[in-house]
């Protein structure tokens, strides 16, 4: 665990060190800052290395060190530093759990997305990759047909827009892959007990079938849809 910054009340620090000599102040300050990132050994030689001073100087400052730090077994601890270390440890653990949860969901979706394809799946995907004005004949030869010019109307439906460039061939990974920790936690809150992959499957099926319009922002629209959908259907 690394702590890069320390909140320091200058008035309290100045009042607490005003009676120290320059040598005592320097040694105490180095040990105080070091206590935020490590356990200080209660050993003069090791403390001298941490404070970057002579062992004899540590011995001269022993009364100050013993007054400013608490002895716990073979270590010296500072109450203020210990509170900050505990706080950082909780934040680090929370971030680690959030990242693990996010990757667990994405890995699960990736396994589903990359399952071996059947022959019919492969053919359908191959056809979908052809240019818009080409298609396969029964004997698998390519023919071109004129591309009709379609009239496009833009209309806004809630937060959804229908028009040029709308993607309708969505997959579950298109949905879950765009979710950040915040959106995943929001879905778990509003759709407690529901499987996110299942909700994403229902969501993309509705879009691909034309029953639901594709959103401008999946990360914004999908959690809201999950909330509305799960309210209508009881587990």
C-alpha atoms as a PDB file:
ATOM      1  CA  UNK A   1       0.000   0.000   0.000  1.00  0.00           C
ATOM      2  CA  UNK A   2       1.412   3.386  -1.040  1.00  0.00           C
ATOM      3  CA  UNK A   3       0.374   6.692   0.493  1.00  0.00           C
ATOM      4  CA  UNK A   4       1.551   9.567  -1.696  1.00  0.00           C
ATOM      5  CA  UNK A   5       0.053  12.494   0.209  1.00  0.00           C
ATOM      6  CA  UNK A   6      -0.501  13.252   3.883  1.00  0.00           C
ATOM      7  CA  UNK A   7      -3.006  15.716   5.327  1.00  0.00           C
ATOM      8  CA  UNK A   8      -1.169  17.793   7.918  1.00  0.00           C
ATOM      9  CA  UNK A   9      -2.662  20.399  10.239  1.00  0.00           C
ATOM     10  CA  UNK A  10       0.183  22.920  10.308  1.00  0.00           C
ATOM     11  CA  UNK A  11      -0.923  24.561  13.545  1.00  0.00           C
ATOM     12  CA  UNK A  12      -1.165  21.247  15.428  1.00  0.00           C
ATOM     13  CA  UNK A  13       2.135  20.046  13.999  1.00  0.00           C
ATOM     14  CA  UNK A  14       3.889  23.295  14.903  1.00  0.00           C
ATOM     15  CA  UNK A  15       2.480  23.258  18.450  1.00  0.00           C
ATOM     16  CA  UNK A  16       3.467  19.627  18.932  1.00  0.00           C
ATOM     17  CA  UNK A  17       7.072  20.170  17.798  1.00  0.00           C
ATOM     18  CA  UNK A  18       7.778  23.694  19.049  1.00  0.00           C
ATOM     19  CA  UNK A  19       9.891  22.495  21.987  1.00  0.00           C
ATOM     20  CA  UNK A  20      12.098  20.180  19.887  1.00  0.00           C
ATOM     21  CA  UNK A  21      15.687  20.928  18.990  1.00  0.00           C
ATOM     22  CA  UNK A  22      16.635  20.979  15.274  1.00  0.00           C
ATOM     23  CA  UNK A  23      18.055  17.449  15.601  1.00  0.00           C
ATOM     24  CA  UNK A  24      14.975  16.139  17.413  1.00  0.00           C
ATOM     25  CA  UNK A  25      12.644  17.850  14.929  1.00  0.00           C
ATOM     26  CA  UNK A  26      14.442  16.378  11.918  1.00  0.00           C
ATOM     27  CA  UNK A  27      14.531  12.824  13.279  1.00  0.00           C
ATOM     28  CA  UNK A  28      10.930  12.935  14.526  1.00  0.00           C
ATOM     29  CA  UNK A  29       9.624  14.333  11.216  1.00  0.00           C
ATOM     30  CA  UNK A  30      11.338  11.612   9.158  1.00  0.00           C
ATOM     31  CA  UNK A  31      10.086   8.870  11.451  1.00  0.00           C
ATOM     32  CA  UNK A  32       6.592  10.382  11.566  1.00  0.00           C
ATOM     33  CA  UNK A  33       6.308  10.459   7.746  1.00  0.00           C
ATOM     34  CA  UNK A  34       7.793   6.955   7.438  1.00  0.00           C
ATOM     35  CA  UNK A  35       5.177   5.605   9.856  1.00  0.00           C
ATOM     36  CA  UNK A  36       2.481   6.280   7.206  1.00  0.00           C
ATOM     37  CA  UNK A  37       3.918   3.641   4.881  1.00  0.00           C
ATOM     38  CA  UNK A  38       5.594   1.080   7.151  1.00  0.00           C
ATOM     39  CA  UNK A  39       5.824  -0.327  10.644  1.00  0.00           C
ATOM     40  CA  UNK A  40       8.739   1.324  12.445  1.00  0.00           C
ATOM     41  CA  UNK A  41      11.035  -1.232  14.128  1.00  0.00           C
ATOM     42  CA  UNK A  42      11.861  -0.448  17.748  1.00  0.00           C
ATOM     43  CA  UNK A  43      15.557  -0.763  17.040  1.00  0.00           C
ATOM     44  CA  UNK A  44      18.071   2.107  17.152  1.00  0.00           C
ATOM     45  CA  UNK A  45      20.144   0.906  14.226  1.00  0.00           C
ATOM     46  CA  UNK A  46      17.131   0.438  11.918  1.00  0.00           C
ATOM     47  CA  UNK A  47      15.575   3.727  13.028  1.00  0.00           C
ATOM     48  CA  UNK A  48      18.845   5.493  12.229  1.00  0.00           C
ATOM     49  CA  UNK A  49      18.687   4.165   8.670  1.00  0.00           C
ATOM     50  CA  UNK A  50      15.087   5.332   8.256  1.00  0.00           C
ATOM     51  CA  UNK A  51      15.838   8.768   9.737  1.00  0.00           C
ATOM     52  CA  UNK A  52      19.143   8.944   7.813  1.00  0.00           C
ATOM     53  CA  UNK A  53      21.160   9.800  10.848  1.00  0.00           C
ATOM     54  CA  UNK A  54      23.722   8.278  13.214  1.00  0.00           C
ATOM     55  CA  UNK A  55      22.804   5.679  15.829  1.00  0.00           C
ATOM     56  CA  UNK A  56      24.195   7.991  18.485  1.00  0.00           C
ATOM     57  CA  UNK A  57      21.765  10.697  17.374  1.00  0.00           C
ATOM     58  CA  UNK A  58      18.852   8.274  17.698  1.00  0.00           C
ATOM     59  CA  UNK A  59      19.976   7.490  21.239  1.00  0.00           C
ATOM     60  CA  UNK A  60      20.046  11.222  22.041  1.00  0.00           C
ATOM     61  CA  UNK A  61      16.452  11.567  20.801  1.00  0.00           C
ATOM     62  CA  UNK A  62      15.143   8.402  22.476  1.00  0.00           C
ATOM     63  CA  UNK A  63      13.011  10.263  25.030  1.00  0.00           C
ATOM     64  CA  UNK A  64      11.274  12.224  22.264  1.00  0.00           C
ATOM     65  CA  UNK A  65      10.753   9.089  20.143  1.00  0.00           C
ATOM     66  CA  UNK A  66       9.269   7.175  23.090  1.00  0.00           C
ATOM     67  CA  UNK A  67       6.973  10.122  23.882  1.00  0.00           C
ATOM     68  CA  UNK A  68       5.706  10.554  20.311  1.00  0.00           C
ATOM     69  CA  UNK A  69       5.264   6.899  19.385  1.00  0.00           C
ATOM     70  CA  UNK A  70       3.472   3.964  21.026  1.00  0.00           C
ATOM     71  CA  UNK A  71       5.307   0.678  21.542  1.00  0.00           C
ATOM     72  CA  UNK A  72       3.389  -2.295  20.088  1.00  0.00           C
ATOM     73  CA  UNK A  73       5.393  -5.502  20.440  1.00  0.00           C
ATOM     74  CA  UNK A  74       8.646  -4.757  18.560  1.00  0.00           C
ATOM     75  CA  UNK A  75       7.323  -1.780  16.619  1.00  0.00           C
ATOM     76  CA  UNK A  76       6.644   1.928  17.106  1.00  0.00           C
ATOM     77  CA  UNK A  77       3.290   3.307  15.938  1.00  0.00           C
ATOM     78  CA  UNK A  78       1.762   6.771  15.663  1.00  0.00           C
ATOM     79  CA  UNK A  79      -1.984   7.095  16.305  1.00  0.00           C
ATOM     80  CA  UNK A  80      -2.541   9.662  13.553  1.00  0.00           C
ATOM     81  CA  UNK A  81      -0.608   7.644  10.984  1.00  0.00           C
ATOM     82  CA  UNK A  82      -2.367   4.390  11.928  1.00  0.00           C
ATOM     83  CA  UNK A  83      -5.803   5.943  11.341  1.00  0.00           C
ATOM     84  CA  UNK A  84      -4.734   7.125   7.883  1.00  0.00           C
ATOM     85  CA  UNK A  85      -3.254   3.723   7.028  1.00  0.00           C
ATOM     86  CA  UNK A  86      -6.509   2.008   8.010  1.00  0.00           C
ATOM     87  CA  UNK A  87      -8.500   4.457   5.885  1.00  0.00           C
ATOM     88  CA  UNK A  88      -6.286   3.928   2.834  1.00  0.00           C
ATOM     89  CA  UNK A  89      -6.419   0.163   3.331  1.00  0.00           C
ATOM     90  CA  UNK A  90     -10.249   0.202   3.256  1.00  0.00           C
ATOM     91  CA  UNK A  91     -10.265   2.366   0.113  1.00  0.00           C
ATOM     92  CA  UNK A  92      -7.736   0.075  -1.579  1.00  0.00           C
ATOM     93  CA  UNK A  93      -9.730  -3.044  -0.675  1.00  0.00           C
ATOM     94  CA  UNK A  94     -12.963  -1.493  -1.949  1.00  0.00           C
ATOM     95  CA  UNK A  95     -11.365  -0.540  -5.284  1.00  0.00           C
ATOM     96  CA  UNK A  96      -9.891  -4.022  -5.599  1.00  0.00           C
ATOM     97  CA  UNK A  97     -13.279  -5.671  -5.000  1.00  0.00           C
ATOM     98  CA  UNK A  98     -14.986  -3.344  -7.497  1.00  0.00           C
ATOM     99  CA  UNK A  99     -12.403  -4.127 -10.166  1.00  0.00           C
ATOM    100  CA  UNK A 100     -12.665  -7.862  -9.486  1.00  0.00           C
ATOM    101  CA  UNK A 101     -16.462  -7.741  -9.750  1.00  0.00           C
ATOM    102  CA  UNK A 102     -16.331  -5.778 -13.011  1.00  0.00           C
ATOM    103  CA  UNK A 103     -13.851  -8.151 -14.626  1.00  0.00           C
ATOM    104  CA  UNK A 104     -15.753 -11.204 -13.406  1.00  0.00           C
ATOM    105  CA  UNK A 105     -18.869 -10.025 -15.246  1.00  0.00           C
ATOM    106  CA  UNK A 106     -16.942  -9.096 -18.398  1.00  0.00           C
ATOM    107  CA  UNK A 107     -15.057 -12.419 -18.424  1.00  0.00           C
ATOM    108  CA  UNK A 108     -18.343 -14.280 -18.128  1.00  0.00           C
ATOM    109  CA  UNK A 109     -19.765 -12.384 -21.091  1.00  0.00           C
ATOM    110  CA  UNK A 110     -16.605 -12.960 -23.126  1.00  0.00           C
ATOM    111  CA  UNK A 111     -16.887 -16.725 -22.593  1.00  0.00           C
ATOM    112  CA  UNK A 112     -20.455 -16.628 -23.876  1.00  0.00           C
ATOM    113  CA  UNK A 113     -19.544 -14.400 -26.821  1.00  0.00           C
ATOM    114  CA  UNK A 114     -16.674 -16.629 -27.961  1.00  0.00           C
ATOM    115  CA  UNK A 115     -18.362 -19.994 -27.714  1.00  0.00           C
ATOM    116  CA  UNK A 116     -17.754 -22.235 -30.792  1.00  0.00           C
ATOM    117  CA  UNK A 117     -20.145 -21.343 -33.608  1.00  0.00           C
ATOM    118  CA  UNK A 118     -22.423 -23.806 -35.359  1.00  0.00           C
ATOM    119  CA  UNK A 119     -22.375 -23.953 -39.143  1.00  0.00           C
ATOM    120  CA  UNK A 120     -25.589 -21.932 -39.360  1.00  0.00           C
ATOM    121  CA  UNK A 121     -24.126 -19.275 -37.045  1.00  0.00           C
ATOM    122  CA  UNK A 122     -20.981 -19.059 -39.161  1.00  0.00           C
ATOM    123  CA  UNK A 123     -22.999 -18.692 -42.382  1.00  0.00           C
ATOM    124  CA  UNK A 124     -25.228 -16.028 -40.870  1.00  0.00           C
ATOM    125  CA  UNK A 125     -22.215 -14.070 -39.599  1.00  0.00           C
ATOM    126  CA  UNK A 126     -20.439 -14.360 -42.951  1.00  0.00           C
ATOM    127  CA  UNK A 127     -23.485 -12.981 -44.774  1.00  0.00           C
ATOM    128  CA  UNK A 128     -23.765 -10.152 -42.257  1.00  0.00           C
ATOM    129  CA  UNK A 129     -20.174  -9.105 -43.070  1.00  0.00           C
ATOM    130  CA  UNK A 130     -20.926  -8.608 -46.787  1.00  0.00           C
ATOM    131  CA  UNK A 131     -21.361  -5.047 -48.118  1.00  0.00           C
ATOM    132  CA  UNK A 132     -24.927  -3.747 -47.986  1.00  0.00           C
ATOM    133  CA  UNK A 133     -25.492  -4.089 -51.721  1.00  0.00           C
ATOM    134  CA  UNK A 134     -24.306  -7.727 -52.013  1.00  0.00           C
ATOM    135  CA  UNK A 135     -25.888 -11.043 -51.124  1.00  0.00           C
ATOM    136  CA  UNK A 136     -25.315 -14.759 -51.709  1.00  0.00           C
ATOM    137  CA  UNK A 137     -27.227 -16.787 -54.223  1.00  0.00           C
ATOM    138  CA  UNK A 138     -28.024 -20.470 -53.524  1.00  0.00           C
ATOM    139  CA  UNK A 139     -24.807 -21.535 -55.308  1.00  0.00           C
ATOM    140  CA  UNK A 140     -22.783 -19.138 -53.121  1.00  0.00           C
ATOM    141  CA  UNK A 141     -21.903 -16.696 -55.901  1.00  0.00           C
ATOM    142  CA  UNK A 142     -21.972 -12.996 -55.192  1.00  0.00           C
ATOM    143  CA  UNK A 143     -24.333 -10.706 -57.036  1.00  0.00           C
ATOM    144  CA  UNK A 144     -24.789  -6.979 -56.718  1.00  0.00           C
ATOM    145  CA  UNK A 145     -28.113  -5.260 -56.495  1.00  0.00           C
ATOM    146  CA  UNK A 146     -28.725  -1.517 -56.667  1.00  0.00           C
ATOM    147  CA  UNK A 147     -28.648   0.188 -53.315  1.00  0.00           C
ATOM    148  CA  UNK A 148     -31.972   1.986 -52.853  1.00  0.00           C
ATOM    149  CA  UNK A 149     -31.929   5.533 -51.591  1.00  0.00           C
ATOM    150  CA  UNK A 150     -34.007   5.594 -48.452  1.00  0.00           C
ATOM    151  CA  UNK A 151     -35.615   8.598 -46.895  1.00  0.00           C
ATOM    152  CA  UNK A 152     -34.425   9.104 -43.350  1.00  0.00           C
ATOM    153  CA  UNK A 153     -36.480  10.792 -40.696  1.00  0.00           C
ATOM    154  CA  UNK A 154     -35.011  11.667 -37.333  1.00  0.00           C
ATOM    155  CA  UNK A 155     -37.286  11.409 -34.367  1.00  0.00           C
ATOM    156  CA  UNK A 156     -36.476  11.521 -30.667  1.00  0.00           C
ATOM    157  CA  UNK A 157     -38.095   8.967 -28.388  1.00  0.00           C
ATOM    158  CA  UNK A 158     -37.180   9.773 -24.805  1.00  0.00           C
ATOM    159  CA  UNK A 159     -33.381   9.574 -24.766  1.00  0.00           C
ATOM    160  CA  UNK A 160     -33.293   7.463 -27.959  1.00  0.00           C
ATOM    161  CA  UNK A 161     -32.742   8.696 -31.497  1.00  0.00           C
ATOM    162  CA  UNK A 162     -33.697   6.882 -34.707  1.00  0.00           C
ATOM    163  CA  UNK A 163     -31.805   7.808 -37.844  1.00  0.00           C
ATOM    164  CA  UNK A 164     -28.682   7.225 -39.942  1.00  0.00           C
ATOM    165  CA  UNK A 165     -26.000   4.966 -38.487  1.00  0.00           C
ATOM    166  CA  UNK A 166     -28.157   3.335 -35.820  1.00  0.00           C
ATOM    167  CA  UNK A 167     -26.639  -0.011 -34.860  1.00  0.00           C
ATOM    168  CA  UNK A 168     -29.170  -2.761 -34.336  1.00  0.00           C
ATOM    169  CA  UNK A 169     -27.013  -5.900 -34.479  1.00  0.00           C
ATOM    170  CA  UNK A 170     -26.029  -5.658 -30.825  1.00  0.00           C
ATOM    171  CA  UNK A 171     -24.740  -8.505 -28.659  1.00  0.00           C
ATOM    172  CA  UNK A 172     -24.639  -8.983 -24.908  1.00  0.00           C
ATOM    173  CA  UNK A 173     -20.960  -7.999 -24.861  1.00  0.00           C
ATOM    174  CA  UNK A 174     -21.826  -4.676 -26.534  1.00  0.00           C
ATOM    175  CA  UNK A 175     -23.919  -3.875 -23.484  1.00  0.00           C
ATOM    176  CA  UNK A 176     -21.910  -5.282 -20.587  1.00  0.00           C
ATOM    177  CA  UNK A 177     -18.574  -4.268 -22.096  1.00  0.00           C
ATOM    178  CA  UNK A 178     -19.481  -0.581 -21.788  1.00  0.00           C
ATOM    179  CA  UNK A 179     -20.542  -0.739 -18.137  1.00  0.00           C
ATOM    180  CA  UNK A 180     -18.263   0.782 -15.536  1.00  0.00           C
ATOM    181  CA  UNK A 181     -18.247  -0.040 -11.834  1.00  0.00           C
ATOM    182  CA  UNK A 182     -20.711   2.756 -11.110  1.00  0.00           C
ATOM    183  CA  UNK A 183     -23.270   1.464 -13.620  1.00  0.00           C
ATOM    184  CA  UNK A 184     -22.870  -2.158 -12.431  1.00  0.00           C
ATOM    185  CA  UNK A 185     -23.479  -1.109  -8.832  1.00  0.00           C
ATOM    186  CA  UNK A 186     -26.515   0.949  -9.903  1.00  0.00           C
ATOM    187  CA  UNK A 187     -28.020  -2.051 -11.738  1.00  0.00           C
ATOM    188  CA  UNK A 188     -27.405  -4.306  -8.730  1.00  0.00           C
ATOM    189  CA  UNK A 189     -29.183  -1.739  -6.575  1.00  0.00           C
ATOM    190  CA  UNK A 190     -32.276  -1.180  -8.751  1.00  0.00           C
ATOM    191  CA  UNK A 191     -32.490  -4.798  -9.990  1.00  0.00           C
ATOM    192  CA  UNK A 192     -31.486  -6.658  -6.857  1.00  0.00           C
ATOM    193  CA  UNK A 193     -31.302 -10.418  -7.422  1.00  0.00           C
ATOM    194  CA  UNK A 194     -31.353 -10.213 -11.224  1.00  0.00           C
ATOM    195  CA  UNK A 195     -28.559 -11.535 -13.445  1.00  0.00           C
ATOM    196  CA  UNK A 196     -27.007  -8.706 -15.468  1.00  0.00           C
ATOM    197  CA  UNK A 197     -26.231 -10.974 -18.437  1.00  0.00           C
ATOM    198  CA  UNK A 198     -29.864 -12.069 -18.607  1.00  0.00           C
ATOM    199  CA  UNK A 199     -31.055  -8.461 -18.526  1.00  0.00           C
ATOM    200  CA  UNK A 200     -28.561  -7.527 -21.240  1.00  0.00           C
ATOM    201  CA  UNK A 201     -29.829 -10.437 -23.406  1.00  0.00           C
ATOM    202  CA  UNK A 202     -33.446  -9.250 -23.080  1.00  0.00           C
ATOM    203  CA  UNK A 203     -32.335  -5.695 -23.819  1.00  0.00           C
ATOM    204  CA  UNK A 204     -30.413  -6.498 -27.036  1.00  0.00           C
ATOM    205  CA  UNK A 205     -33.122  -8.886 -28.271  1.00  0.00           C
ATOM    206  CA  UNK A 206     -35.614  -6.027 -28.069  1.00  0.00           C
ATOM    207  CA  UNK A 207     -33.270  -3.688 -29.995  1.00  0.00           C
ATOM    208  CA  UNK A 208     -32.323  -6.241 -32.665  1.00  0.00           C
ATOM    209  CA  UNK A 209     -35.968  -7.199 -33.224  1.00  0.00           C
ATOM    210  CA  UNK A 210     -36.997  -3.557 -33.647  1.00  0.00           C
ATOM    211  CA  UNK A 211     -39.219  -3.484 -30.556  1.00  0.00           C
ATOM    212  CA  UNK A 212     -36.860  -1.085 -28.812  1.00  0.00           C
ATOM    213  CA  UNK A 213     -34.836   1.785 -30.246  1.00  0.00           C
ATOM    214  CA  UNK A 214     -31.039   1.741 -29.824  1.00  0.00           C
ATOM    215  CA  UNK A 215     -29.850   4.334 -27.288  1.00  0.00           C
ATOM    216  CA  UNK A 216     -27.293   7.069 -27.812  1.00  0.00           C
ATOM    217  CA  UNK A 217     -25.542   6.015 -24.596  1.00  0.00           C
ATOM    218  CA  UNK A 218     -25.792   2.393 -23.464  1.00  0.00           C
ATOM    219  CA  UNK A 219     -24.139   3.141 -20.118  1.00  0.00           C
ATOM    220  CA  UNK A 220     -26.880   5.678 -19.321  1.00  0.00           C
ATOM    221  CA  UNK A 221     -29.916   4.002 -20.880  1.00  0.00           C
ATOM    222  CA  UNK A 222     -29.351   0.370 -19.853  1.00  0.00           C
ATOM    223  CA  UNK A 223     -29.393   0.870 -16.025  1.00  0.00           C
ATOM    224  CA  UNK A 224     -32.591   2.917 -16.323  1.00  0.00           C
ATOM    225  CA  UNK A 225     -34.179   0.244 -18.509  1.00  0.00           C
ATOM    226  CA  UNK A 226     -33.185  -2.438 -15.970  1.00  0.00           C
ATOM    227  CA  UNK A 227     -34.950  -0.506 -13.229  1.00  0.00           C
ATOM    228  CA  UNK A 228     -38.170  -0.110 -15.259  1.00  0.00           C
ATOM    229  CA  UNK A 229     -38.115  -3.679 -16.586  1.00  0.00           C
ATOM    230  CA  UNK A 230     -37.586  -5.377 -13.222  1.00  0.00           C
ATOM    231  CA  UNK A 231     -40.341  -3.320 -11.609  1.00  0.00           C
ATOM    232  CA  UNK A 232     -42.831  -4.817 -14.061  1.00  0.00           C
ATOM    233  CA  UNK A 233     -41.656  -8.421 -13.605  1.00  0.00           C
ATOM    234  CA  UNK A 234     -41.368 -10.068 -10.209  1.00  0.00           C
ATOM    235  CA  UNK A 235     -38.722 -12.724  -9.586  1.00  0.00           C
END
